[in-house]
Short mmCIF file of C-alpha atoms in Angstrom, two decimals:
data_model
loop_
_atom_site.label_atom_id
_atom_site.label_comp_id
_atom_site.label_asym_id
_atom_site.label_seq_id
_atom_site.Cartn_x
_atom_site.Cartn_y
_atom_site.Cartn_z
CA GLY A 1 105.80 127.79 107.32
CA GLU A 2 103.40 125.65 108.62
CA GLU A 3 102.63 124.33 104.98
CA VAL A 4 104.75 123.16 102.34
CA ALA A 5 105.34 124.86 98.70
CA GLN A 6 105.84 123.24 96.11
CA THR A 7 107.23 125.71 92.52
CA PRO A 8 106.41 125.86 90.37
CA LYS A 9 102.76 125.28 90.09
CA HIS A 10 102.77 124.48 86.43
CA LEU A 11 106.03 123.67 83.85
CA VAL A 12 105.76 122.91 80.82
CA ARG A 13 108.73 121.57 78.70
CA GLY A 14 109.59 119.85 75.47
CA GLU A 15 111.06 116.48 75.55
CA GLY A 16 114.50 116.29 75.68
CA GLN A 17 114.07 118.98 78.26
CA LYS A 18 115.41 119.06 81.68
CA ALA A 19 112.73 120.18 84.42
CA LYS A 20 113.59 121.08 87.59
CA LEU A 21 111.23 120.44 90.35
CA TYR A 22 110.98 122.64 94.14
CA CYS A 23 110.21 121.39 97.21
CA ALA A 24 110.46 123.86 101.18
CA PRO A 25 108.89 121.14 103.19
CA ILE A 26 107.36 122.80 106.78
CA LYS A 27 110.43 123.60 109.52
CA GLY A 28 110.85 121.55 111.87
CA HIS A 29 109.88 118.54 109.93
CA SER A 30 112.66 115.41 108.83
CA TYR A 31 111.76 113.47 105.80
CA VAL A 32 111.15 114.53 102.74
CA PHE A 33 108.11 112.84 100.47
CA TRP A 34 108.32 113.30 96.15
CA TYR A 35 106.02 110.69 94.62
CA GLN A 36 103.95 111.10 90.50
CA GLN A 37 100.91 111.24 89.56
CA VAL A 38 100.22 110.17 86.81
CA LEU A 39 96.61 111.44 84.91
CA LYS A 40 94.32 111.49 88.40
CA ASN A 41 95.87 107.67 88.97
CA GLU A 42 97.47 106.03 92.06
CA PHE A 43 100.27 107.99 93.92
CA LYS A 44 103.97 106.13 92.65
CA PHE A 45 106.75 106.99 95.72
CA LEU A 46 109.56 107.63 94.26
CA ILE A 47 112.22 108.55 96.07
CA SER A 48 112.48 110.03 100.16
CA PHE A 49 115.09 112.06 102.36
CA GLN A 50 116.02 112.18 105.90
CA ASN A 51 117.50 116.03 106.34
CA GLU A 52 119.92 116.12 103.70
CA ASN A 53 120.23 111.62 103.26
CA VAL A 54 118.26 109.48 100.89
CA PHE A 55 116.16 107.47 102.16
CA ASP A 56 114.20 105.63 100.58
CA GLU A 57 114.23 106.00 96.96
CA THR A 58 113.28 102.35 95.89
CA GLY A 59 110.31 103.73 93.49
CA MET A 60 113.44 106.76 92.10
CA PRO A 61 113.26 105.12 88.36
CA LYS A 62 117.11 103.86 87.87
CA GLU A 63 117.40 107.19 85.04
CA ARG A 64 117.40 110.27 84.24
CA PHE A 65 115.67 111.50 87.68
CA SER A 66 117.70 112.92 90.83
CA ALA A 67 116.51 114.00 94.23
CA LYS A 68 118.44 116.33 96.61
CA CYS A 69 117.62 118.33 100.09
CA LEU A 70 120.59 120.68 100.77
CA PRO A 71 120.74 122.42 103.99
CA ASN A 72 119.55 125.91 104.01
CA SER A 73 118.14 124.80 100.77
CA PRO A 74 114.63 123.25 98.41
CA CYS A 75 114.49 120.08 98.17
CA SER A 76 114.91 119.34 94.88
CA LEU A 77 113.27 116.84 91.75
CA GLU A 78 115.09 117.22 88.01
CA ILE A 79 114.56 114.95 85.49
CA GLN A 80 117.24 115.05 82.59
CA ALA A 81 116.01 114.43 78.93
CA THR A 82 111.69 114.06 79.69
CA LYS A 83 109.49 112.10 77.75
CA LEU A 84 105.42 112.36 77.29
CA GLU A 85 106.07 110.57 80.53
CA ASP A 86 107.27 111.91 82.16
CA SER A 87 104.10 113.84 82.47
CA ALA A 88 102.83 113.75 85.29
CA VAL A 89 101.65 116.23 88.74
CA TYR A 90 104.56 115.43 91.58
CA PHE A 91 104.40 115.72 94.95
CA CYS A 92 106.07 116.59 97.78
CA ALA A 93 105.35 115.48 101.86
CA SER A 94 107.02 116.45 104.91
CA SER A 95 107.04 114.48 107.55
CA LEU A 96 108.00 114.53 111.87
CA SER A 97 110.92 112.70 112.79
CA SER A 98 109.08 110.33 115.36
CA GLY A 99 105.72 109.47 115.85
CA ALA A 100 103.31 108.62 113.69
CA ASN A 101 103.55 108.65 110.24
CA VAL A 102 101.88 111.73 109.27
CA LEU A 103 102.85 113.07 106.15
CA THR A 104 101.95 117.31 104.82
CA PHE A 105 101.09 116.94 101.75
CA GLY A 106 102.12 120.49 99.33
CA ALA A 107 99.76 121.81 96.53
CA GLY A 108 101.93 119.54 94.17
CA SER A 109 104.24 120.79 90.50
CA ARG A 110 102.57 120.00 87.09
CA LEU A 111 104.75 118.60 84.33
CA THR A 112 103.39 118.46 81.14
CA VAL A 113 106.44 117.36 78.81
CA LEU A 114 105.42 117.95 74.78
CA ALA B 1 103.99 92.76 98.58
CA GLN B 2 102.88 96.10 100.42
CA ARG B 3 99.84 96.74 98.19
CA VAL B 4 96.47 98.84 99.00
CA THR B 5 93.40 97.56 97.30
CA GLN B 6 90.56 100.26 96.91
CA PRO B 7 88.28 98.61 94.30
CA GLU B 8 85.42 101.40 94.08
CA LYS B 9 86.97 104.75 91.33
CA LEU B 10 83.80 105.85 91.68
CA LEU B 11 81.03 106.50 93.92
CA SER B 12 77.38 108.31 93.39
CA VAL B 13 74.98 108.23 96.48
CA PHE B 14 72.12 110.28 97.06
CA LYS B 15 72.23 112.96 99.98
CA GLY B 16 71.87 111.04 102.85
CA ALA B 17 72.65 107.36 102.77
CA PRO B 18 74.96 105.68 103.91
CA VAL B 19 78.64 105.35 103.11
CA GLU B 20 81.04 102.82 102.72
CA LEU B 21 84.44 103.06 100.38
CA LYS B 22 86.14 100.48 100.65
CA CYS B 23 90.00 99.64 101.69
CA ASN B 24 92.02 96.04 101.41
CA TYR B 25 95.29 95.93 102.13
CA SER B 26 98.31 92.99 102.22
CA TYR B 27 101.43 93.22 103.91
CA SER B 28 102.82 90.73 106.63
CA GLY B 29 103.30 92.82 109.69
CA SER B 30 101.13 95.25 111.72
CA PRO B 31 100.59 98.58 109.62
CA GLU B 32 99.18 101.87 110.30
CA LEU B 33 96.15 102.61 107.29
CA PHE B 34 95.39 105.90 107.09
CA TRP B 35 92.49 107.87 105.15
CA TYR B 36 93.68 111.10 102.81
CA VAL B 37 90.89 113.04 101.23
CA GLN B 38 91.76 115.58 97.61
CA TYR B 39 87.89 118.36 97.76
CA SER B 40 88.23 120.05 94.78
CA ARG B 41 91.28 122.06 93.75
CA GLN B 42 92.83 121.64 97.33
CA ARG B 43 95.79 119.84 98.48
CA LEU B 44 95.08 115.77 100.31
CA GLN B 45 94.72 115.86 103.41
CA LEU B 46 94.77 113.96 106.18
CA LEU B 47 91.24 112.67 107.54
CA LEU B 48 92.32 109.65 109.70
CA ARG B 49 93.98 107.23 110.86
CA HIS B 50 93.95 103.89 112.36
CA ILE B 51 95.58 104.42 115.78
CA SER B 52 93.35 107.16 116.88
CA ARG B 53 90.11 105.60 116.59
CA GLU B 54 88.96 108.70 115.88
CA SER B 55 86.54 110.26 113.69
CA ILE B 56 86.02 113.15 112.22
CA LYS B 57 83.60 114.72 109.45
CA GLY B 58 81.36 112.39 110.83
CA PHE B 59 84.04 108.73 108.94
CA THR B 60 84.52 106.62 111.72
CA ALA B 61 87.30 103.22 109.92
CA ASP B 62 88.24 100.16 111.78
CA LEU B 63 90.81 98.29 111.16
CA ASN B 64 90.15 94.23 110.85
CA LYS B 65 93.56 92.40 110.04
CA GLY B 66 91.14 89.04 109.64
CA GLU B 67 89.89 90.11 106.09
CA THR B 68 92.85 92.86 105.72
CA SER B 69 90.15 95.77 105.72
CA PHE B 70 90.32 99.99 106.83
CA HIS B 71 86.83 100.73 105.42
CA LEU B 72 85.86 104.19 105.46
CA LYS B 73 81.95 104.59 107.15
CA LYS B 74 79.73 107.89 106.93
CA PRO B 75 76.29 107.06 108.38
CA PHE B 76 74.56 109.79 107.17
CA ALA B 77 76.39 111.54 103.34
CA GLN B 78 76.41 115.31 103.02
CA GLU B 79 77.31 116.59 99.00
CA GLU B 80 80.46 118.35 100.44
CA ASP B 81 82.18 115.35 100.99
CA SER B 82 81.98 115.10 97.45
CA ALA B 83 85.60 114.62 96.79
CA MET B 84 88.33 112.05 95.91
CA TYR B 85 89.28 109.70 99.47
CA TYR B 86 92.48 107.45 99.02
CA CYS B 87 93.48 104.23 101.32
CA ALA B 88 96.75 104.39 102.78
CA LEU B 89 99.28 102.45 103.88
CA SER B 90 102.58 102.43 105.44
CA ALA B 91 105.19 100.16 107.32
CA GLN B 92 106.22 101.45 109.62
CA ALA B 93 107.95 106.01 110.71
CA GLY B 94 109.44 107.54 108.39
CA THR B 95 108.76 104.98 105.85
CA ALA B 96 106.49 105.94 102.23
CA LEU B 97 103.22 105.62 102.39
CA ILE B 98 101.52 103.33 99.69
CA PHE B 99 98.58 104.82 98.40
CA GLY B 100 95.64 103.05 96.83
CA LYS B 101 94.21 103.68 93.40
CA GLY B 102 91.65 106.60 95.18
CA THR B 103 87.35 106.58 95.01
CA THR B 104 85.90 109.71 93.57
CA LEU B 105 82.43 110.55 96.43
CA SER B 106 79.81 112.15 94.73
CA VAL B 107 77.16 113.09 96.80
CA SER B 108 74.25 114.92 95.20
CA SER B 109 70.93 115.55 96.74
#
């Protein structure tokens, strides 16, 4: 499709529960990026993929967070044992493989941890 | 370390007034700079990038390497310009964008 599709729109979890978010990039885009935005603050980069391979994971918390982009499936971001501070909007973006690094963003998934 | 600074959290202007949203960056190489905008209840979207040297919706931005700035300007603000504006930097194609904290622009009549 022509839009980056993110699901769910809003996810509510109790502390300690697992959360899983999904992202379908634009068809033909090779790069996928995940960002975390806490309280309408700055966008914190988490991880990026080039096709199904991790491209850059320097922003990914070492514990509890994991992500995948498998062929013919939406990409996913999973948080094990959520904490209150994980409450944020998680944005996914995709871009073409070459040329200017223009990212197209999804609408975001709001995670609320109670 | 790469960093993008937007010193103003909120900028309020009257319709028809000039607007300048400030953006400064730190990066040792040759960056690519962008302005993204998020209107109310809409997705974050690209407004313009320095490499294109274009004017979008009346907005322009010039990369000043000496001052490491990429300020966004519009001579006459419109109410529909009210939105959140983010300045972003990219080191190279395929790498993550580094965002500033954003500036809320409020244009009132």
